Amino acid sequence: MWRPNWWRRLRRQIPEEVLFALNRLAEAGYEAYLVGGAPRDLLLDRTPEDWDLATDARPEKVKTLFANAWPLGEKFGTVRVPFDRLEVDITTFREEGAYSDGRRPDWVNFTPSLEADLARRDFTMNAIALDPLREKLVDPFAGVQALKRRLVKTVGEPAVRFGEDALRMLRFYRFQATLGFRGDRETEKGITPGLITKVSGERIRDELTKLLVASFPKAGLEGMARSGLLPAVLPEFGAVLAEPGLFRHTVATVQAIKPATGLRWAAFLHDLGKPRTRVVQGDRLHYYGHEKVGAELAAAILERLRFPRKVAEQILALVRWHMFPADPWMTDAALRRLVARVGKENIKGLLELRRADLVGTPGVAARAFSGLTQFAARLEALLAGETVLSLRDLAVNGHEVMEFLGIQPGPRVGEVLQEIFHWVTEDPARNRKELILEYLATRGNNPD
Ligand code: ATP
Ligand code: MG
């Protein structure tokens, strides 16, 4: 780490706006350090997501040093300085009082002590301060050593720190997933799963999403299962963990799918319905209808975690239809009906999920993958040349059906539209108003 050109090389990794901000504070006579995720990521040769500075200058002072600074959370000492490409958050050194609610400190104070500021941070690797101009690295909790050993470890007593803020328990596993680090054993012993009820659904959602879309979700998920945090966060996973092989398969499916929010969540939840639907037939297990039960369980989870409606709908469609028959010899009509049921927008994701599901299943024959590839090719061709994919794409609407048949609004209208849809999907060339009306006239009287 300490090769001769180390500091010069380090400065080259830092955007000039950030160096400018550091220099401005230094020239005004203050201490100024990079803190939080940035020093950690720089020392790991990763690109930092955001640039946080800590200083002994008070927020009022910081505002006068940067023309377009605005208070982000002035009470907590943070001033944001926007530049064209990025923004720099500058926070006055602070220390915190007790956390009597398990979420937030009772008070925060400004302090002249950098060490006090670092001591309130969650993990040793996140408690390193770096001054790249004066070439100083401040590391009172051996964060650099933890980085070298690839360990996530709390600053101070684990149970105390998790007790102050239960969200840190999720962050403990999230960082293992994003960095591929191990969790320190003593730290994991401090996990108290029951405390997680203090954390809001939104914050659980955001941390779990970061964990799921990370490069090493397996590390985070297995740790959460081992410590009991996973079933505390999502009780539905208690049964998944009890079902032999199911959690392992779930994790393998998550790892095998592209790291996008909807896809990773769908993989995570796709077999939630299996424990409740298991039946033994001869020497085989079956899980008939587990995708439907799973979609119901998943809906409850997504609701609790306050997922936005659009993402939730995508995840639920994937869970609900992940058992679709991927038969390369399926008729065009059946293929079209599948697309109509699942939704055009979900087809790609559904194929991804099926592929990951196969990858995550031990002993799947190569034939299954080539069958899926053929099936995907047919779907793609169909989607490229096809227009009749949903009821709304039909050349007639409900009003026209009612008028033509002389019927009143009611469920019958929907049934007739379904029937027309079925007929049109047999041959998309039929999707013309006069052909459909002719079909309605000649299909034989089929009164309610
Ligand atoms: P990311 O790459 O996700 O941004 P990060 O380490 O920068 O990781 P942030 O949530 O941006 O994480 O927080 C910035 C810093 O603030 C952390 O590095 C840590 O020092 C401190 N911190 C954040 N959340 C907590 C917490 N719940 N308890 C204690 N310290 C925290
Ligand atoms: Mg950050």
GROMACS .gro file of C-alpha atoms and ligand atoms in nm:
model
  480
    1MET     CA    1   0.000   0.000   0.000
    2TRP     CA    2   0.280   0.244   0.083
    3ARG     CA    3   0.478   0.246  -0.239
    4PRO     CA    4   0.659   0.575  -0.311
    5ASN     CA    5   0.406   0.716  -0.554
    6TRP     CA    6   0.112   0.600  -0.348
    7TRP     CA    7  -0.028   0.943  -0.257
    8ARG     CA    8   0.021   1.081  -0.606
    9ARG     CA    9  -0.158   0.782  -0.754
   10LEU     CA   10  -0.434   0.816  -0.499
   11ARG     CA   11  -0.489   1.184  -0.584
   12ARG     CA   12  -0.531   1.088  -0.948
   13GLN     CA   13  -0.828   0.866  -0.848
   14ILE     CA   14  -1.006   1.162  -0.688
   15PRO     CA   15  -1.209   1.403  -0.900
   16GLU     CA   16  -1.063   1.754  -0.911
   17GLU     CA   17  -1.385   1.900  -0.766
   18VAL     CA   18  -1.331   1.695  -0.452
   19LEU     CA   19  -0.966   1.801  -0.429
   20PHE     CA   20  -1.079   2.160  -0.478
   21ALA     CA   21  -1.325   2.133  -0.187
   22LEU     CA   22  -1.061   1.975   0.037
   23ASN     CA   23  -0.813   2.246  -0.054
   24ARG     CA   24  -1.060   2.527   0.003
   25LEU     CA   25  -1.127   2.409   0.359
   26ALA     CA   26  -0.755   2.356   0.423
   27GLU     CA   27  -0.664   2.704   0.299
   28ALA     CA   28  -0.923   2.853   0.533
   29GLY     CA   29  -0.738   2.683   0.816
   30TYR     CA   30  -0.960   2.383   0.879
   31GLU     CA   31  -0.908   2.011   0.886
   32ALA     CA   32  -1.078   1.828   0.600
   33TYR     CA   33  -1.088   1.456   0.525
   34LEU     CA   34  -1.251   1.214   0.291
   35VAL     CA   35  -1.463   0.982   0.508
   36GLY     CA   36  -1.719   0.703   0.482
   37GLY     CA   37  -1.737   0.492   0.168
   38ALA     CA   38  -1.485   0.691  -0.039
   39PRO     CA   39  -1.162   0.610   0.151
   40ARG     CA   40  -1.273   0.246   0.178
   41ASP     CA   41  -1.343   0.218  -0.195
   42LEU     CA   42  -1.025   0.405  -0.294
   43LEU     CA   43  -0.813   0.170  -0.079
   44LEU     CA   44  -0.986  -0.124  -0.248
   45ASP     CA   45  -0.929   0.022  -0.595
   46ARG     CA   46  -1.301   0.057  -0.648
   47THR     CA   47  -1.478   0.368  -0.773
   48PRO     CA   48  -1.653   0.550  -0.487
   49GLU     CA   49  -2.027   0.619  -0.526
   50ASP     CA   50  -2.033   0.942  -0.332
   51TRP     CA   51  -1.786   1.189  -0.190
   52ASP     CA   52  -1.825   1.273   0.175
   53LEU     CA   53  -1.594   1.513   0.354
   54ALA     CA   54  -1.567   1.567   0.727
   55THR     CA   55  -1.431   1.890   0.872
   56ASP     CA   56  -1.399   2.080   1.196
   57ALA     CA   57  -1.549   2.386   1.027
   58ARG     CA   58  -1.906   2.459   1.138
   59PRO     CA   59  -2.182   2.441   0.876
   60GLU     CA   60  -2.230   2.823   0.878
   61LYS     CA   61  -1.861   2.859   0.796
   62VAL     CA   62  -1.868   2.591   0.526
   63LYS     CA   63  -2.155   2.773   0.355
   64THR     CA   64  -1.951   3.091   0.330
   65LEU     CA   65  -1.659   2.903   0.170
   66PHE     CA   66  -1.865   2.762  -0.119
   67ALA     CA   67  -2.081   3.001  -0.317
   68ASN     CA   68  -2.356   2.758  -0.419
   69ALA     CA   69  -2.360   2.540  -0.108
   70TRP     CA   70  -2.697   2.452   0.039
   71PRO     CA   71  -2.793   2.296   0.371
   72LEU     CA   72  -2.876   1.926   0.329
   73GLY     CA   73  -2.936   1.859   0.695
   74GLU     CA   74  -2.793   2.157   0.871
   75LYS     CA   75  -2.906   2.038   1.213
   76PHE     CA   76  -2.687   1.732   1.154
   77GLY     CA   77  -2.412   1.944   1.012
   78THR     CA   78  -2.423   1.852   0.643
   79VAL     CA   79  -2.381   2.106   0.366
   80ARG     CA   80  -2.401   1.998   0.002
   81VAL     CA   81  -2.181   2.156  -0.263
   82PRO     CA   82  -2.300   2.078  -0.616
   83PHE     CA   83  -2.062   2.074  -0.911
   84ASP     CA   84  -2.147   1.991  -1.271
   85ARG     CA   85  -2.038   1.628  -1.262
   86LEU     CA   86  -2.087   1.542  -0.896
   87GLU     CA   87  -2.171   1.680  -0.556
   88VAL     CA   88  -1.967   1.688  -0.240
   89ASP     CA   89  -2.130   1.655   0.103
   90ILE     CA   90  -1.939   1.829   0.378
   91THR     CA   91  -2.027   1.736   0.735
   92THR     CA   92  -1.893   1.893   1.051
   93PHE     CA   93  -1.728   1.640   1.289
   94ARG     CA   94  -1.998   1.520   1.522
   95GLU     CA   95  -2.058   1.283   1.807
   96GLU     CA   96  -2.377   1.116   1.911
   97GLY     CA   97  -2.567   1.046   2.231
   98ALA     CA   98  -2.742   0.723   2.325
   99TYR     CA   99  -2.990   0.559   2.089
  100SER     CA  100  -3.290   0.500   2.310
  101ASP     CA  101  -3.524   0.411   2.021
  102GLY     CA  102  -3.291   0.172   1.834
  103ARG     CA  103  -3.299   0.397   1.529
  104ARG     CA  104  -3.166   0.745   1.590
  105PRO     CA  105  -2.934   0.908   1.844
  106ASP     CA  106  -3.102   1.114   2.114
  107TRP     CA  107  -2.870   1.401   2.031
  108VAL     CA  108  -2.582   1.491   1.804
  109ASN     CA  109  -2.315   1.743   1.892
  110PHE     CA  110  -2.046   1.907   1.687
  111THR     CA  111  -1.701   1.816   1.810
  112PRO     CA  112  -1.347   1.926   1.723
  113SER     CA  113  -1.237   1.562   1.738
  114LEU     CA  114  -1.204   1.358   1.419
  115GLU     CA  115  -1.165   1.042   1.632
  116ALA     CA  116  -1.499   1.101   1.799
  117ASP     CA  117  -1.659   1.139   1.457
  118LEU     CA  118  -1.503   0.815   1.334
  119ALA     CA  119  -1.607   0.628   1.649
  120ARG     CA  120  -1.980   0.667   1.576
  121ARG     CA  121  -1.947   0.499   1.236
  122ASP     CA  122  -2.069   0.145   1.178
  123PHE     CA  123  -1.777  -0.067   1.051
  124THR     CA  124  -1.403  -0.030   1.089
  125MET     CA  125  -1.353  -0.013   0.711
  126ASN     CA  126  -1.604   0.279   0.706
  127ALA     CA  127  -1.421   0.463   0.985
  128ILE     CA  128  -1.105   0.561   0.794
  129ALA     CA  129  -1.027   0.926   0.720
  130LEU     CA  130  -0.803   1.027   0.435
  131ASP     CA  131  -0.647   1.366   0.367
  132PRO     CA  132  -0.493   1.327   0.022
  133LEU     CA  133  -0.346   1.681   0.019
  134ARG     CA  134  -0.156   1.669   0.348
  135GLU     CA  135  -0.103   1.297   0.293
  136LYS     CA  136  -0.259   1.179   0.617
  137LEU     CA  137  -0.447   0.859   0.683
  138VAL     CA  138  -0.631   0.841   1.015
  139ASP     CA  139  -0.737   0.492   1.111
  140PRO     CA  140  -0.803   0.455   1.485
  141PHE     CA  141  -1.000   0.129   1.453
  142ALA     CA  142  -0.766  -0.066   1.224
  143GLY     CA  143  -0.996  -0.034   0.925
  144VAL     CA  144  -0.706  -0.079   0.682
  145GLN     CA  145  -0.622  -0.411   0.842
  146ALA     CA  146  -0.986  -0.519   0.810
  147LEU     CA  147  -0.974  -0.426   0.441
  148LYS     CA  148  -0.661  -0.636   0.395
  149ARG     CA  149  -0.821  -0.929   0.574
  150ARG     CA  150  -1.146  -0.865   0.385
  151LEU     CA  151  -1.350  -0.854   0.703
  152VAL     CA  152  -1.661  -0.658   0.799
  153LYS     CA  153  -1.629  -0.571   1.166
  154THR     CA  154  -1.812  -0.323   1.385
  155VAL     CA  155  -1.642  -0.030   1.551
  156GLY     CA  156  -1.675  -0.122   1.918
  157GLU     CA  157  -1.898  -0.380   2.084
  158PRO     CA  158  -2.114  -0.549   1.816
  159ALA     CA  159  -2.427  -0.606   2.025
  160VAL     CA  160  -2.417  -0.246   2.148
  161ARG     CA  161  -2.373  -0.101   1.801
  162PHE     CA  162  -2.652  -0.316   1.652
  163GLY     CA  163  -2.869  -0.225   1.950
  164GLU     CA  164  -2.820   0.147   1.876
  165ASP     CA  165  -2.931   0.112   1.515
  166ALA     CA  166  -3.077  -0.218   1.398
  167LEU     CA  167  -3.029  -0.122   1.032
  168ARG     CA  168  -2.659  -0.189   1.083
  169MET     CA  169  -2.735  -0.563   1.099
  170LEU     CA  170  -2.857  -0.548   0.739
  171ARG     CA  171  -2.564  -0.331   0.638
  172PHE     CA  172  -2.333  -0.594   0.788
  173TYR     CA  173  -2.458  -0.851   0.535
  174ARG     CA  174  -2.503  -0.600   0.255
  175PHE     CA  175  -2.134  -0.507   0.263
  176GLN     CA  176  -2.038  -0.876   0.256
  177ALA     CA  177  -2.249  -0.905  -0.061
  178THR     CA  178  -2.116  -0.594  -0.234
  179LEU     CA  179  -1.748  -0.641  -0.143
  180GLY     CA  180  -1.724  -1.020  -0.123
  181PHE     CA  181  -1.592  -0.987   0.233
  182ARG     CA  182  -1.647  -1.223   0.526
  183GLY     CA  183  -1.829  -1.111   0.836
  184ASP     CA  184  -1.618  -1.100   1.149
  185ARG     CA  185  -1.728  -1.388   1.377
  186GLU     CA  186  -1.751  -1.181   1.695
  187THR     CA  187  -1.950  -0.922   1.506
  188GLU     CA  188  -2.197  -1.184   1.384
  189LYS     CA  189  -2.244  -1.307   1.740
  190GLY     CA  190  -2.377  -0.961   1.821
  191ILE     CA  191  -2.664  -0.994   1.573
  192THR     CA  192  -2.998  -0.986   1.756
  193PRO     CA  193  -3.257  -1.070   1.488
  194GLY     CA  194  -3.561  -0.955   1.687
  195LEU     CA  195  -3.435  -0.595   1.684
  196ILE     CA  196  -3.505  -0.565   1.312
  197THR     CA  197  -3.873  -0.484   1.379
  198LYS     CA  198  -3.752  -0.131   1.465
  199VAL     CA  199  -3.653  -0.072   1.104
  200SER     CA  200  -3.908   0.060   0.854
  201GLY     CA  201  -4.017  -0.142   0.550
  202GLU     CA  202  -3.864   0.111   0.311
  203ARG     CA  203  -3.519   0.091   0.469
  204ILE     CA  204  -3.530  -0.288   0.476
  205ARG     CA  205  -3.630  -0.282   0.110
  206ASP     CA  206  -3.343  -0.054   0.011
  207GLU     CA  207  -3.076  -0.251   0.198
  208LEU     CA  208  -3.203  -0.590   0.079
  209THR     CA  209  -3.216  -0.461  -0.277
  210LYS     CA  210  -2.852  -0.348  -0.255
  211LEU     CA  211  -2.763  -0.689  -0.117
  212LEU     CA  212  -2.953  -0.874  -0.390
  213VAL     CA  213  -2.812  -0.679  -0.686
  214ALA     CA  214  -2.457  -0.703  -0.551
  215SER     CA  215  -2.180  -0.919  -0.697
  216PHE     CA  216  -2.182  -1.170  -0.409
  217PRO     CA  217  -2.544  -1.204  -0.289
  218LYS     CA  218  -2.471  -1.560  -0.177
  219ALA     CA  219  -2.238  -1.443   0.100
  220GLY     CA  220  -2.495  -1.198   0.235
  221LEU     CA  221  -2.796  -1.428   0.208
  222GLU     CA  222  -2.625  -1.728   0.366
  223GLY     CA  223  -2.506  -1.514   0.654
  224MET     CA  224  -2.855  -1.376   0.710
  225ALA     CA  225  -2.990  -1.730   0.715
  226ARG     CA  226  -2.719  -1.851   0.953
  227SER     CA  227  -2.773  -1.575   1.208
  228GLY     CA  228  -3.153  -1.592   1.189
  229LEU     CA  229  -3.180  -1.238   1.055
  230LEU     CA  230  -3.345  -1.351   0.730
  231PRO     CA  231  -3.654  -1.513   0.887
  232ALA     CA  232  -3.675  -1.217   1.129
  233VAL     CA  233  -3.689  -0.978   0.835
  234LEU     CA  234  -3.912  -1.200   0.617
  235PRO     CA  235  -4.089  -1.469   0.824
  236GLU     CA  236  -4.196  -1.640   0.499
  237PHE     CA  237  -3.837  -1.762   0.464
  238GLY     CA  238  -3.865  -1.973   0.779
  239ALA     CA  239  -4.039  -2.245   0.578
  240VAL     CA  240  -3.799  -2.203   0.285
  241LEU     CA  241  -3.503  -2.265   0.517
  242ALA     CA  242  -3.673  -2.574   0.662
  243GLU     CA  243  -3.735  -2.732   0.319
  244PRO     CA  244  -3.432  -2.944   0.224
  245GLY     CA  245  -3.232  -2.789  -0.059
  246LEU     CA  246  -3.476  -2.507  -0.124
  247PHE     CA  247  -3.274  -2.219   0.018
  248ARG     CA  248  -2.963  -2.338  -0.159
  249HIS     CA  249  -3.158  -2.348  -0.487
  250THR     CA  250  -3.302  -2.002  -0.421
  251VAL     CA  251  -2.956  -1.854  -0.362
  252ALA     CA  252  -2.817  -2.026  -0.672
  253THR     CA  253  -3.102  -1.884  -0.880
  254VAL     CA  254  -3.039  -1.532  -0.746
  255GLN     CA  255  -2.670  -1.563  -0.830
  256ALA     CA  256  -2.747  -1.688  -1.181
  257ILE     CA  257  -2.978  -1.404  -1.287
  258LYS     CA  258  -2.870  -1.057  -1.410
  259PRO     CA  259  -2.821  -0.808  -1.128
  260ALA     CA  260  -3.131  -0.594  -1.190
  261THR     CA  261  -3.371  -0.512  -0.907
  262GLY     CA  262  -3.684  -0.680  -1.046
  263LEU     CA  263  -3.504  -0.991  -1.169
  264ARG     CA  264  -3.305  -1.048  -0.850
  265TRP     CA  265  -3.614  -1.004  -0.630
  266ALA     CA  266  -3.816  -1.238  -0.853
  267ALA     CA  267  -3.544  -1.503  -0.828
  268PHE     CA  268  -3.529  -1.453  -0.451
  269LEU     CA  269  -3.906  -1.501  -0.412
  270HIS     CA  270  -3.983  -1.741  -0.697
  271ASP     CA  271  -4.019  -2.063  -0.494
  272LEU     CA  272  -4.172  -1.914  -0.179
  273GLY     CA  273  -4.485  -2.124  -0.234
  274LYS     CA  274  -4.310  -2.460  -0.240
  275PRO     CA  275  -4.322  -2.554   0.131
  276ARG     CA  276  -4.700  -2.502   0.141
  277THR     CA  277  -4.776  -2.700  -0.174
  278ARG     CA  278  -4.547  -3.000  -0.132
  279VAL     CA  279  -4.705  -3.341  -0.192
  280VAL     CA  280  -4.532  -3.679  -0.198
  281GLN     CA  281  -4.622  -3.910  -0.485
  282GLY     CA  282  -4.441  -4.240  -0.481
  283ASP     CA  283  -4.079  -4.150  -0.430
  284ARG     CA  284  -4.113  -3.802  -0.580
  285LEU     CA  285  -4.198  -3.461  -0.440
  286HIS     CA  286  -4.437  -3.233  -0.625
  287TYR     CA  287  -4.521  -2.869  -0.571
  288TYR     CA  288  -4.833  -2.825  -0.782
  289GLY     CA  289  -4.943  -2.464  -0.806
  290HIS     CA  290  -4.652  -2.335  -0.597
  291GLU     CA  291  -4.611  -2.040  -0.834
  292LYS     CA  292  -4.962  -1.919  -0.751
  293VAL     CA  293  -4.921  -1.957  -0.374
  294GLY     CA  294  -4.573  -1.805  -0.408
  295ALA     CA  295  -4.711  -1.499  -0.588
  296GLU     CA  296  -4.958  -1.445  -0.303
  297LEU     CA  297  -4.686  -1.468  -0.039
  298ALA     CA  298  -4.462  -1.243  -0.247
  299ALA     CA  299  -4.739  -0.984  -0.282
  300ALA     CA  300  -4.765  -0.958   0.096
  301ILE     CA  301  -4.389  -0.910   0.128
  302LEU     CA  302  -4.369  -0.643  -0.142
  303GLU     CA  303  -4.658  -0.460   0.020
  304ARG     CA  304  -4.492  -0.465   0.364
  305LEU     CA  305  -4.169  -0.335   0.214
  306ARG     CA  306  -4.361  -0.056   0.033
  307PHE     CA  307  -4.240  -0.144  -0.314
  308PRO     CA  308  -4.355   0.097  -0.584
  309ARG     CA  309  -4.646  -0.054  -0.776
  310LYS     CA  310  -4.464  -0.093  -1.108
  311VAL     CA  311  -4.170  -0.290  -0.969
  312ALA     CA  312  -4.402  -0.502  -0.756
  313GLU     CA  313  -4.614  -0.588  -1.060
  314GLN     CA  314  -4.310  -0.700  -1.254
  315ILE     CA  315  -4.180  -0.916  -0.971
  316LEU     CA  316  -4.522  -1.072  -0.912
  317ALA     CA  317  -4.577  -1.151  -1.282
  318LEU     CA  318  -4.241  -1.329  -1.292
  319VAL     CA  319  -4.311  -1.531  -0.977
  320ARG     CA  320  -4.667  -1.610  -1.089
  321TRP     CA  321  -4.574  -1.741  -1.435
  322HIS     CA  322  -4.226  -1.884  -1.383
  323MET     CA  323  -4.359  -2.238  -1.442
  324PHE     CA  324  -4.480  -2.153  -1.797
  325PRO     CA  325  -4.444  -2.446  -2.039
  326ALA     CA  326  -4.133  -2.365  -2.243
  327ASP     CA  327  -4.220  -2.610  -2.516
  328PRO     CA  328  -4.042  -2.529  -2.844
  329TRP     CA  329  -4.318  -2.710  -3.034
  330MET     CA  330  -4.598  -2.506  -2.884
  331THR     CA  331  -4.843  -2.367  -3.143
  332ASP     CA  332  -4.824  -2.000  -3.236
  333ALA     CA  333  -5.168  -1.953  -3.088
  334ALA     CA  334  -5.065  -2.097  -2.753
  335LEU     CA  335  -4.752  -1.885  -2.761
  336ARG     CA  336  -4.958  -1.571  -2.819
  337ARG     CA  337  -5.188  -1.657  -2.535
  338LEU     CA  338  -4.891  -1.702  -2.305
  339VAL     CA  339  -4.764  -1.357  -2.399
  340ALA     CA  340  -5.109  -1.210  -2.341
  341ARG     CA  341  -5.128  -1.364  -1.994
  342VAL     CA  342  -4.779  -1.273  -1.879
  343GLY     CA  343  -4.759  -0.931  -2.046
  344LYS     CA  344  -4.529  -0.844  -2.333
  345GLU     CA  345  -4.307  -0.637  -2.102
  346ASN     CA  346  -4.236  -0.938  -1.879
  347ILE     CA  347  -4.143  -1.197  -2.140
  348LYS     CA  348  -3.771  -1.125  -2.143
  349GLY     CA  349  -3.754  -1.137  -1.765
  350LEU     CA  350  -3.950  -1.459  -1.755
  351LEU     CA  351  -3.705  -1.626  -1.990
  352GLU     CA  352  -3.418  -1.496  -1.777
  353LEU     CA  353  -3.580  -1.637  -1.466
  354ARG     CA  354  -3.635  -1.976  -1.626
  355ARG     CA  355  -3.275  -1.990  -1.739
  356ALA     CA  356  -3.149  -1.897  -1.391
  357ASP     CA  357  -3.389  -2.147  -1.236
  358LEU     CA  358  -3.233  -2.420  -1.451
  359VAL     CA  359  -2.879  -2.304  -1.374
  360GLY     CA  360  -2.967  -2.317  -1.006
  361THR     CA  361  -3.097  -2.674  -1.026
  362PRO     CA  362  -2.835  -2.946  -0.996
  363GLY     CA  363  -2.833  -3.212  -1.268
  364VAL     CA  364  -3.031  -3.027  -1.535
  365ALA     CA  365  -2.962  -3.178  -1.878
  366ALA     CA  366  -2.810  -2.967  -2.155
  367ARG     CA  367  -3.122  -3.054  -2.355
  368ALA     CA  368  -3.333  -2.837  -2.126
  369PHE     CA  369  -3.117  -2.533  -2.205
  370SER     CA  370  -3.125  -2.586  -2.581
  371GLY     CA  371  -3.502  -2.633  -2.560
  372LEU     CA  372  -3.527  -2.300  -2.380
  373THR     CA  373  -3.307  -2.131  -2.638
  374GLN     CA  374  -3.527  -2.260  -2.919
  375PHE     CA  375  -3.836  -2.148  -2.734
  376ALA     CA  376  -3.686  -1.801  -2.681
  377ALA     CA  377  -3.607  -1.776  -3.052
  378ARG     CA  378  -3.967  -1.855  -3.143
  379LEU     CA  379  -4.100  -1.599  -2.897
  380GLU     CA  380  -3.867  -1.335  -3.031
  381ALA     CA  381  -3.977  -1.397  -3.389
  382LEU     CA  382  -4.338  -1.385  -3.284
  383LEU     CA  383  -4.294  -1.063  -3.088
  384ALA     CA  384  -4.110  -0.899  -3.375
  385GLY     CA  385  -4.382  -0.966  -3.630
  386GLU     CA  386  -4.687  -0.971  -3.411
  387THR     CA  387  -4.949  -0.719  -3.312
  388VAL     CA  388  -5.235  -0.917  -3.154
  389LEU     CA  389  -5.107  -0.974  -2.807
  390SER     CA  390  -5.365  -0.843  -2.568
  391LEU     CA  391  -5.740  -0.782  -2.560
  392ARG     CA  392  -5.672  -0.414  -2.610
  393ASP     CA  393  -5.504  -0.487  -2.943
  394LEU     CA  394  -5.820  -0.643  -3.088
  395ALA     CA  395  -5.978  -0.463  -3.384
  396VAL     CA  396  -6.308  -0.443  -3.194
  397ASN     CA  397  -6.377  -0.311  -2.846
  398GLY     CA  398  -6.644  -0.380  -2.585
  399HIS     CA  399  -6.878  -0.107  -2.710
  400GLU     CA  400  -6.876  -0.245  -3.061
  401VAL     CA  401  -6.943  -0.595  -2.931
  402MET     CA  402  -7.239  -0.473  -2.723
  403GLU     CA  403  -7.384  -0.278  -3.010
  404PHE     CA  404  -7.339  -0.558  -3.261
  405LEU     CA  405  -7.486  -0.828  -3.037
  406GLY     CA  406  -7.742  -0.595  -2.878
  407ILE     CA  407  -7.632  -0.680  -2.526
  408GLN     CA  408  -7.594  -0.469  -2.209
  409PRO     CA  409  -7.274  -0.401  -2.018
  410GLY     CA  410  -7.184  -0.695  -1.798
  411PRO     CA  411  -6.956  -0.995  -1.765
  412ARG     CA  412  -7.089  -1.138  -2.093
  413VAL     CA  413  -6.905  -0.863  -2.285
  414GLY     CA  414  -6.573  -0.971  -2.138
  415GLU     CA  415  -6.645  -1.334  -2.217
  416VAL     CA  416  -6.721  -1.254  -2.579
  417LEU     CA  417  -6.400  -1.048  -2.605
  418GLN     CA  418  -6.204  -1.341  -2.462
  419GLU     CA  419  -6.364  -1.570  -2.716
  420ILE     CA  420  -6.277  -1.332  -3.000
  421PHE     CA  421  -5.925  -1.307  -2.865
  422HIS     CA  422  -5.888  -1.681  -2.864
  423TRP     CA  423  -6.016  -1.700  -3.221
  424VAL     CA  424  -5.787  -1.421  -3.343
  425THR     CA  425  -5.477  -1.569  -3.181
  426GLU     CA  426  -5.525  -1.880  -3.396
  427ASP     CA  427  -5.442  -1.656  -3.694
  428PRO     CA  428  -5.354  -1.289  -3.649
  429ALA     CA  429  -5.478  -1.212  -4.003
  430ARG     CA  430  -5.825  -1.244  -3.853
  431ASN     CA  431  -5.779  -0.924  -3.655
  432ARG     CA  432  -5.996  -0.706  -3.879
  433LYS     CA  433  -6.324  -0.559  -3.769
  434GLU     CA  434  -6.536  -0.699  -4.054
  435LEU     CA  435  -6.389  -1.050  -4.011
  436ILE     CA  436  -6.452  -1.044  -3.638
  437LEU     CA  437  -6.812  -0.927  -3.678
  438GLU     CA  438  -6.867  -1.192  -3.940
  439TYR     CA  439  -6.729  -1.448  -3.694
  440LEU     CA  440  -6.963  -1.318  -3.423
  441ALA     CA  441  -7.259  -1.343  -3.661
  442THR     CA  442  -7.184  -1.696  -3.775
  443ARG     CA  443  -7.036  -1.858  -3.467
  444GLY     CA  444  -7.382  -1.990  -3.386
  445ASN     CA  445  -7.608  -1.850  -3.127
  446ASN     CA  446  -7.441  -1.887  -2.801
  447PRO     CA  447  -7.673  -1.707  -2.560
  448ASP     CA  448  -7.604  -1.675  -2.193
  449ATP     P1  449  -2.218   0.298  -0.022
  449ATP     O1  450  -2.115   0.245  -0.113
  449ATP     O2  451  -2.339   0.216  -0.013
  449ATP     O3  452  -2.249   0.444  -0.040
  449ATP     P2  453  -2.112   0.390   0.228
  449ATP     O4  454  -2.016   0.328   0.323
  449ATP     O5  455  -2.073   0.516   0.163
  449ATP     O6  456  -2.149   0.280   0.123
  449ATP     P3  457  -2.340   0.532   0.320
  449ATP     O7  458  -2.473   0.481   0.358
  449ATP     O8  459  -2.327   0.622   0.203
  449ATP     O9  460  -2.246   0.407   0.307
  449ATP    O10  461  -2.283   0.605   0.450
  449ATP     C1  462  -2.162   0.680   0.451
  449ATP     C2  463  -2.086   0.652   0.582
  449ATP    O11  464  -2.166   0.692   0.694
  449ATP     C3  465  -2.053   0.508   0.608
  449ATP    O12  466  -1.934   0.469   0.542
  449ATP     C4  467  -2.040   0.505   0.758
  449ATP    O13  468  -1.916   0.558   0.798
  449ATP     C5  469  -2.148   0.601   0.801
  449ATP     N1  470  -2.278   0.533   0.824
  449ATP     C6  471  -2.377   0.515   0.734
  449ATP     N2  472  -2.483   0.452   0.788
  449ATP     C7  473  -2.449   0.427   0.916
  449ATP     C8  474  -2.516   0.366   1.028
  449ATP     N3  475  -2.639   0.315   1.014
  449ATP     N4  476  -2.451   0.361   1.144
  449ATP     C9  477  -2.326   0.413   1.159
  449ATP     N5  478  -2.260   0.473   1.060
  449ATP    C10  479  -2.318   0.480   0.940
  450MG      MG  480  -2.191   0.624   0.039
   0.00000   0.00000   0.00000
